[in-house]
Coordinates of C-alpha atoms in Angstrom, one line a residue:
M527 CA -159.0 -56.4 -22.0
F528 CA -155.2 -56.2 -20.9
S529 CA -153.4 -53.5 -19.4
S530 CA -150.1 -52.4 -20.0
Q531 CA -148.7 -53.5 -17.0
E532 CA -149.9 -57.0 -17.8
I533 CA -147.8 -56.9 -20.9
I534 CA -144.8 -55.3 -19.2
E535 CA -145.2 -58.0 -16.7
T536 CA -145.0 -60.5 -19.1
I537 CA -142.3 -59.3 -20.9
N538 CA -140.3 -59.3 -17.6
M539 CA -141.4 -63.0 -17.1
V540 CA -139.6 -64.0 -20.8
K541 CA -136.9 -61.9 -19.9
Q542 CA -136.2 -63.0 -17.0
S543 CA -137.6 -66.8 -16.4
N544 CA -137.8 -68.7 -18.9
L545 CA -141.3 -68.0 -20.1
D546 CA -143.0 -68.9 -23.5
I547 CA -146.2 -69.8 -25.1
R548 CA -145.5 -74.0 -25.8
T549 CA -148.2 -73.6 -28.2
I550 CA -150.4 -72.8 -30.3
T551 CA -152.9 -75.8 -31.7
I552 CA -155.2 -75.2 -34.5
G553 CA -157.9 -78.1 -33.4
I554 CA -159.2 -79.3 -37.3
S555 CA -162.6 -81.4 -38.0
L556 CA -162.5 -83.8 -41.0
F557 CA -165.7 -85.5 -40.4
D558 CA -166.5 -83.6 -43.7
C559 CA -163.4 -84.9 -45.7
C560 CA -164.1 -88.4 -45.8
S561 CA -164.2 -90.5 -48.5
D562 CA -163.6 -94.2 -49.3
V563 CA -161.4 -93.0 -51.4
S564 CA -157.8 -92.8 -50.0
Q565 CA -156.8 -90.3 -52.2
R566 CA -159.7 -87.9 -52.5
F567 CA -159.9 -87.8 -48.5
I568 CA -156.2 -86.8 -48.8
D569 CA -157.0 -83.6 -51.2
N570 CA -160.3 -83.0 -48.6
M571 CA -157.8 -83.0 -45.7
K572 CA -155.1 -80.9 -47.3
K573 CA -157.9 -78.4 -48.5
K574 CA -158.9 -77.8 -45.0
I575 CA -156.0 -77.9 -43.4
T576 CA -154.4 -75.0 -45.4
K577 CA -157.8 -72.9 -45.6
Y578 CA -157.6 -73.2 -41.4
A579 CA -153.7 -73.3 -40.7
G580 CA -152.2 -71.5 -43.7
N581 CA -151.3 -68.6 -41.7
L582 CA -150.4 -70.1 -38.5
K583 CA -146.7 -69.5 -38.4
S584 CA -147.0 -66.1 -40.3
V585 CA -149.9 -65.3 -37.4
A586 CA -147.4 -66.8 -34.9
D587 CA -143.9 -65.0 -35.4
E588 CA -146.6 -62.0 -35.8
I589 CA -147.6 -62.2 -32.1
E590 CA -143.7 -62.7 -31.2
D591 CA -142.6 -59.7 -32.6
M592 CA -145.4 -58.5 -31.2
F593 CA -145.3 -58.7 -27.5
G594 CA -141.7 -60.0 -27.3
L595 CA -143.3 -63.3 -26.3
P596 CA -141.5 -66.5 -27.4
I597 CA -144.2 -69.3 -28.9
V598 CA -142.4 -72.0 -29.8
N599 CA -144.3 -74.6 -31.7
R600 CA -147.2 -74.2 -34.0
R601 CA -149.3 -77.4 -34.3
V602 CA -152.2 -79.0 -35.4
A603 CA -154.9 -81.6 -34.5
L604 CA -157.1 -83.5 -36.3
T605 CA -160.0 -85.8 -35.7
P606 CA -158.8 -89.5 -35.0
I607 CA -157.7 -90.6 -37.9
S608 CA -159.0 -94.4 -37.1
L609 CA -162.4 -93.1 -36.9
L610 CA -161.9 -91.8 -40.7
T611 CA -160.8 -95.2 -42.9
F612 CA -162.7 -97.9 -41.6
S613 CA -162.3 -99.2 -45.5
Y614 CA -158.8 -98.5 -46.0
S615 CA -156.0 -100.7 -46.7
Y616 CA -152.9 -100.6 -44.6
E617 CA -151.1 -99.0 -47.6
D618 CA -153.7 -96.1 -47.6
L619 CA -153.4 -95.7 -43.9
L620 CA -149.4 -95.3 -44.8
K621 CA -150.5 -92.8 -47.6
V622 CA -153.3 -91.1 -45.6
A623 CA -150.1 -90.6 -42.9
S624 CA -147.6 -89.1 -44.9
A625 CA -149.5 -86.9 -46.4
A626 CA -150.5 -85.4 -43.2
D627 CA -146.7 -84.7 -42.7
Q628 CA -146.6 -83.5 -45.9
I629 CA -149.3 -80.6 -45.8
A630 CA -147.6 -80.3 -42.2
K631 CA -144.6 -79.5 -44.1
E632 CA -145.3 -77.0 -46.6
L633 CA -147.2 -74.9 -44.2
N634 CA -144.3 -74.3 -41.4
I635 CA -146.6 -76.7 -39.3
D636 CA -143.7 -78.4 -36.4
L637 CA -146.2 -81.0 -35.2
I638 CA -149.4 -82.9 -36.7
G639 CA -151.6 -84.8 -34.2
G640 CA -154.6 -87.0 -34.9
Y641 CA -152.8 -90.3 -36.4
S642 CA -155.2 -91.6 -32.8
A643 CA -157.1 -94.5 -32.2
M644 CA -159.9 -94.5 -29.5
V645 CA -159.7 -98.0 -28.0
H646 CA -161.1 -97.7 -24.6
K647 CA -163.9 -100.7 -24.9
N648 CA -164.0 -102.0 -28.7
Y649 CA -161.2 -103.2 -30.9
D650 CA -162.6 -104.4 -34.4
D651 CA -160.3 -105.4 -37.1
N652 CA -159.7 -102.1 -38.5
T653 CA -158.6 -100.4 -35.4
R654 CA -156.2 -103.2 -35.4
K655 CA -154.4 -102.8 -38.6
F656 CA -154.9 -99.2 -37.4
I657 CA -152.3 -99.6 -34.8
F658 CA -150.3 -101.9 -36.4
S659 CA -149.7 -99.4 -38.8
I660 CA -148.7 -97.0 -36.5
P661 CA -145.2 -97.8 -36.9
D662 CA -144.3 -97.7 -40.5
A663 CA -146.5 -94.7 -40.2
I664 CA -144.5 -93.0 -37.5
A665 CA -141.1 -94.1 -39.0
Q666 CA -141.6 -92.7 -42.3
T667 CA -142.8 -89.5 -40.9
E668 CA -141.0 -86.6 -39.4
R669 CA -144.1 -83.7 -38.0
L670 CA -146.8 -86.5 -37.2
C671 CA -147.9 -87.8 -33.8
S672 CA -149.7 -90.6 -32.9
S673 CA -151.9 -91.5 -29.6
V674 CA -154.0 -94.1 -28.8
E675 CA -156.7 -93.9 -26.1
V676 CA -157.0 -97.5 -24.1
G677 CA -159.4 -96.6 -21.1
S678 CA -161.7 -94.6 -19.3
T679 CA -163.4 -94.1 -16.2
R680 CA -166.9 -94.6 -17.6
F681 CA -165.8 -97.9 -19.7
G682 CA -162.6 -99.6 -17.8
I683 CA -159.7 -100.3 -19.2
N684 CA -159.1 -102.4 -22.4
L685 CA -156.0 -104.9 -22.0
D686 CA -156.6 -106.6 -25.4
V687 CA -154.7 -103.8 -27.0
I688 CA -152.4 -102.8 -23.9
S689 CA -151.3 -106.7 -24.8
H690 CA -150.4 -105.2 -28.4
L691 CA -148.9 -101.6 -27.7
G692 CA -145.4 -102.9 -25.9
Y693 CA -144.6 -104.8 -29.8
I694 CA -145.8 -101.4 -31.8
I695 CA -143.7 -99.5 -28.8
R696 CA -140.7 -101.8 -29.5
E697 CA -140.9 -101.9 -33.4
I698 CA -140.8 -98.1 -33.3
A699 CA -137.8 -98.2 -31.3
K700 CA -136.4 -100.8 -33.9
K701 CA -137.7 -99.2 -36.8
T702 CA -136.3 -95.5 -35.9
A703 CA -133.1 -96.9 -33.6
E704 CA -130.5 -94.8 -35.7
R705 CA -131.9 -91.6 -33.7
D706 CA -131.7 -93.5 -30.5
S707 CA -134.8 -94.5 -30.9
F708 CA -136.2 -90.8 -30.7
G709 CA -139.7 -92.2 -32.7
C710 CA -141.2 -93.2 -29.6
A711 CA -141.0 -89.8 -28.0
R712 CA -144.4 -88.8 -31.0
F713 CA -146.2 -92.0 -29.6
V714 CA -148.8 -91.8 -26.6
V715 CA -151.2 -94.4 -24.7
F716 CA -153.4 -93.1 -22.7
A717 CA -156.6 -93.2 -20.4
N718 CA -159.2 -90.5 -20.5
A719 CA -157.9 -88.3 -23.5
P720 CA -158.8 -84.8 -23.0
D721 CA -160.5 -83.4 -26.4
D722 CA -158.9 -80.6 -26.7
N723 CA -155.2 -80.9 -25.5
P724 CA -152.7 -78.7 -27.3
F725 CA -149.7 -80.0 -26.3
M726 CA -147.8 -83.6 -28.1
A727 CA -147.7 -86.1 -28.9
G728 CA -151.0 -86.6 -27.5
A729 CA -153.3 -84.0 -29.2
F730 CA -156.1 -85.1 -31.3
H731 CA -159.3 -82.7 -32.4
G732 CA -162.6 -84.3 -30.5
A733 CA -165.4 -85.0 -32.1
G734 CA -167.3 -82.7 -30.0
E735 CA -164.6 -79.7 -30.4
G736 CA -167.1 -78.3 -33.1
D737 CA -165.4 -77.8 -36.8
V738 CA -162.3 -76.1 -35.7
C739 CA -160.9 -74.0 -33.0
L740 CA -157.8 -72.1 -31.6
N741 CA -156.2 -73.7 -28.1
V742 CA -153.0 -72.3 -27.0
G743 CA -150.3 -74.5 -24.4
I744 CA -148.2 -72.9 -21.9
S745 CA -145.4 -73.1 -19.5
G746 CA -143.4 -71.3 -17.2
P747 CA -142.0 -73.4 -14.6
G748 CA -139.2 -70.6 -14.6
V749 CA -141.3 -67.9 -13.4
V750 CA -143.0 -70.0 -10.0
K751 CA -139.3 -71.2 -9.7
K752 CA -137.6 -67.5 -9.8
A753 CA -140.8 -66.2 -7.4
L754 CA -139.8 -69.0 -4.8
E755 CA -136.3 -68.5 -5.2
E756 CA -137.1 -65.2 -3.7
K757 CA -139.3 -66.4 -0.7
K758 CA -136.7 -68.5 1.1
D759 CA -138.4 -69.0 4.4
A760 CA -142.1 -69.0 3.6
T761 CA -144.5 -71.2 5.3
I762 CA -146.0 -74.1 3.1
D763 CA -149.2 -71.7 2.9
E764 CA -147.3 -68.2 1.3
I765 CA -145.1 -71.2 -0.8
Y766 CA -149.0 -71.8 -2.0
E767 CA -150.1 -68.5 -2.4
T768 CA -147.2 -67.6 -4.3
I769 CA -147.3 -70.3 -7.3
K770 CA -151.2 -69.2 -7.4
K771 CA -150.4 -65.8 -7.7
M772 CA -147.5 -66.6 -10.9
A773 CA -150.2 -69.5 -12.3
F774 CA -152.5 -66.3 -12.7
K775 CA -149.7 -64.1 -14.7
I776 CA -148.5 -66.8 -16.9
T777 CA -152.1 -67.6 -18.1
R778 CA -153.3 -64.3 -18.6
A779 CA -150.3 -64.9 -20.9
G780 CA -151.9 -67.6 -22.5
Q781 CA -155.0 -65.6 -22.9
L782 CA -153.6 -62.8 -24.5
V783 CA -152.0 -64.4 -27.2
L784 CA -155.2 -67.0 -27.4
Q785 CA -157.7 -63.8 -28.2
Y786 CA -155.1 -62.0 -30.4
A787 CA -154.3 -65.1 -32.5
S788 CA -157.8 -66.3 -33.1
K789 CA -158.8 -62.4 -34.0
K790 CA -156.2 -62.8 -36.9
L791 CA -157.0 -66.5 -37.8
Q792 CA -160.5 -65.7 -37.8
I793 CA -160.9 -69.5 -35.5
P794 CA -163.4 -70.1 -32.2
A795 CA -161.4 -69.6 -29.5
G796 CA -161.3 -72.6 -27.6
I797 CA -158.7 -73.3 -24.6
V798 CA -155.6 -72.5 -22.4
D799 CA -154.1 -75.4 -21.4
L800 CA -152.4 -74.2 -17.7
S801 CA -150.1 -76.4 -17.9
L802 CA -146.2 -75.9 -16.7
A803 CA -143.6 -77.6 -18.9
P804 CA -140.6 -78.1 -18.6
T805 CA -137.5 -77.3 -20.9
P806 CA -134.1 -79.0 -20.7
K807 CA -132.7 -75.3 -19.4
V808 CA -131.3 -74.8 -16.7
G809 CA -133.6 -72.9 -14.1
D810 CA -136.8 -73.8 -16.5
S811 CA -137.7 -77.8 -14.1
I812 CA -140.4 -78.7 -12.4
A813 CA -137.8 -80.5 -10.9
E814 CA -136.2 -77.8 -9.8
I815 CA -139.7 -76.2 -8.2
L816 CA -140.2 -79.3 -5.7
E817 CA -137.1 -78.8 -4.9
E818 CA -138.0 -75.5 -3.8
I819 CA -141.2 -76.3 -2.4
G820 CA -138.6 -77.6 0.3
V821 CA -137.5 -81.4 -1.2
E822 CA -134.1 -82.1 -1.3
K823 CA -133.8 -84.0 -4.3
V824 CA -136.7 -85.1 -6.8
G825 CA -137.7 -88.8 -5.3
G826 CA -137.2 -88.3 -2.4
Y827 CA -140.4 -88.6 0.3
G828 CA -142.4 -85.4 0.0
S829 CA -141.7 -85.3 -3.7
T830 CA -145.9 -86.1 -4.6
F831 CA -146.6 -84.0 -2.0
A832 CA -145.0 -81.2 -3.2
L833 CA -146.2 -82.2 -6.9
A834 CA -149.9 -81.9 -5.4
L835 CA -149.4 -78.7 -3.9
L836 CA -148.1 -77.8 -7.3
N837 CA -150.5 -79.3 -9.5
D838 CA -153.3 -78.2 -7.6
A839 CA -152.3 -74.2 -7.0
V840 CA -151.5 -74.0 -10.6
K841 CA -154.7 -75.4 -11.7
K842 CA -156.6 -72.7 -9.0
G843 CA -154.5 -69.6 -9.8
G844 CA -154.7 -69.8 -13.0
A845 CA -159.1 -70.9 -13.7
M846 CA -159.8 -67.2 -13.2
A847 CA -156.7 -66.4 -15.5
A848 CA -158.6 -67.6 -18.6
T849 CA -162.2 -67.8 -20.2
F850 CA -161.6 -71.2 -20.3
T851 CA -159.3 -73.7 -19.3
G852 CA -158.9 -76.9 -21.0
G853 CA -156.3 -80.0 -21.9
L854 CA -154.4 -81.4 -19.6
S855 CA -153.4 -78.3 -17.5
G856 CA -151.1 -78.5 -14.1
A857 CA -147.5 -79.9 -13.9
F858 CA -145.8 -82.1 -16.6
I859 CA -143.0 -84.7 -15.2
P860 CA -140.9 -85.0 -19.1
V861 CA -137.7 -86.9 -17.6
S862 CA -135.6 -86.4 -20.7
E863 CA -137.4 -82.4 -21.0
D864 CA -136.3 -81.8 -17.0
S865 CA -132.6 -81.3 -16.2
G866 CA -133.8 -81.4 -12.9
M867 CA -135.8 -84.8 -12.9
V868 CA -132.5 -86.5 -14.7
K869 CA -130.7 -85.2 -12.4
G870 CA -132.9 -87.5 -10.2
V871 CA -132.8 -90.2 -12.0
E872 CA -128.5 -89.9 -12.0
S873 CA -128.3 -89.0 -8.4
G874 CA -130.4 -92.6 -8.0
A875 CA -133.3 -90.2 -5.9
L876 CA -135.8 -90.9 -8.6
S877 CA -136.8 -94.0 -9.9
L878 CA -139.3 -95.0 -12.4
E879 CA -141.4 -96.6 -9.5
K880 CA -140.9 -93.1 -7.2
L881 CA -142.1 -91.4 -11.0
E882 CA -145.4 -94.1 -11.3
A883 CA -146.3 -92.1 -7.6
M884 CA -145.5 -89.5 -8.4
T885 CA -148.0 -89.4 -11.7
S886 CA -151.8 -90.0 -9.4
V887 CA -151.0 -85.9 -8.5
C888 CA -149.6 -84.5 -11.7
S889 CA -151.6 -83.7 -15.1
V890 CA -149.9 -86.4 -17.2
G891 CA -148.9 -89.3 -16.6
L892 CA -145.0 -91.6 -17.4
D893 CA -143.6 -89.5 -20.0
M894 CA -140.4 -89.6 -22.3
I895 CA -138.8 -92.4 -19.9
V896 CA -136.1 -93.6 -21.8
V897 CA -135.5 -97.5 -20.6
P898 CA -133.3 -100.2 -22.3
G899 CA -134.3 -101.3 -25.4
D900 CA -133.6 -105.4 -25.2
V901 CA -136.6 -105.0 -22.3
E902 CA -139.1 -107.2 -23.2
P903 CA -142.6 -105.8 -25.1
E904 CA -145.1 -107.4 -22.1
I905 CA -143.0 -105.9 -19.3
I906 CA -143.8 -101.9 -21.4
S907 CA -147.4 -103.1 -21.5
G908 CA -147.2 -104.2 -18.1
M909 CA -145.9 -100.7 -17.7
I910 CA -149.1 -99.3 -19.7
A911 CA -151.2 -101.6 -17.5
D912 CA -150.7 -100.1 -13.7
E913 CA -149.9 -96.3 -15.3
I914 CA -153.8 -96.3 -16.9
A915 CA -155.0 -98.1 -13.5
I916 CA -153.9 -95.3 -12.5
G917 CA -155.8 -92.9 -14.5
V918 CA -159.0 -95.1 -14.6
Y919 CA -159.9 -95.7 -10.8
N920 CA -158.7 -91.5 -10.0
N921 CA -161.0 -90.6 -12.9
K922 CA -157.5 -88.3 -14.1
T923 CA -156.2 -88.2 -17.7
T924 CA -152.9 -90.8 -17.4
A925 CA -150.2 -91.3 -19.7
V926 CA -147.5 -93.6 -21.2
R927 CA -144.7 -92.2 -23.5
V928 CA -141.5 -94.2 -22.4
I929 CA -139.0 -94.6 -25.4
P930 CA -137.1 -98.6 -25.3
A931 CA -133.5 -96.8 -26.9
Y932 CA -132.8 -99.6 -28.7
G933 CA -128.9 -101.1 -28.2
K934 CA -128.9 -99.1 -24.7
K935 CA -128.8 -100.2 -21.6
E936 CA -129.2 -98.9 -18.6
G937 CA -127.2 -96.3 -17.2
E938 CA -126.3 -94.6 -21.2
K939 CA -126.8 -91.5 -22.2
V940 CA -129.3 -90.7 -25.0
N941 CA -130.0 -87.1 -26.3
F942 CA -132.4 -86.4 -28.6
G943 CA -132.0 -82.5 -29.1
G944 CA -134.3 -79.4 -28.5
L945 CA -137.4 -79.4 -26.1
L946 CA -137.0 -83.3 -25.7
G947 CA -133.6 -83.0 -24.1
S948 CA -131.6 -85.9 -22.6
S949 CA -131.8 -88.6 -20.4
T950 CA -129.7 -91.3 -18.4
V951 CA -130.7 -94.7 -19.6
M952 CA -133.6 -95.9 -16.4
K953 CA -133.7 -99.3 -14.5
I954 CA -136.4 -101.2 -15.2
N955 CA -137.8 -104.0 -13.3
K956 CA -137.7 -106.8 -15.0
V957 CA -140.2 -109.2 -13.0
S958 CA -142.6 -110.3 -15.6
P959 CA -146.3 -109.6 -16.1
Q960 CA -146.6 -111.9 -19.5
K961 CA -149.5 -114.3 -18.3
M962 CA -151.6 -111.7 -17.3
I963 CA -150.4 -109.5 -20.3

């Protein structure tokens, strides 16, 4: 149960500190929709998604009105499509992609994830065909998100797949060049991908997740930053305790939404992903939290430590506030989505190499990194290999969402709009890993 005081605190956090629920995500299994005939699969998929997510928007709107708590996105995560379409032709795969996108539009679902492949170990011809369909699938859709898992701590790293993904990402960039290669923002490469992640672009409904479940992803960097601003002379221990307390309160808001939405939609409650996800709004930034902790400018020495402290405090503080936590849970550092990170890049304090170091302690990886459009595919593949190695050998989730902005050079600006923000094209190391890749 939630007290009236908790609800009042939540409302105040919304008004004063940009608190929002970043996403309500319904995970739906499509195993019982399988068919050798692509159109039959599409019909079954539409029927099942409509059954469970047909009222998602109206319920989310009702929660916003009732609690005054913004819900930014309504999303659906599907069983990885590559597991269900072994016999399909290239054209059939694109039909499935377009159908999923159209279903999302019809139901007012903001994003739909699951055009995904799990290839941390095997790489057969059917999976290769699926992965090479991703650029066209992204280019012909607006709401479809795609991911590929290429490594896990248990099975290691699949370099054969990684060697192709540099080319795949370049193709997505080229095919969506008219929007500064925005399509790349809907594709991510993972190590140790969680089955219950509600955040895009990497959300899919894992095979062990049951038929359907409801997951919630919270936000709230502004809440933490405001609390730290009020403790200017705090010791590092006091900072740590403050972050824990704020994480508890933010996560309680997520649990409130999860319980109410689960009841209204009649879908089993899953997890609260207690991640701090920034937005381009000033004051709603992970970078600014690190600077409040005591780093002069994000990217300077001490940034990795400050991020580790933040991530640990968020996980420990939020864990007691929800029935189940899961997904990615921690602090995100997506460059274009965080105004403080963008300032760090523009000042020269934050480099790609420093970001890679910081990913060893954050909850995801190299996220929303904009690089020159003429970057060679093998350099992208090398970047992915490094980041995946960090995840595999540290037993954590890592990911790469990199955007080679077609026609753009180092130092130029790109603007994606909305939550994805804008960024300066970052400098990259052009020493080639081609022989290894």
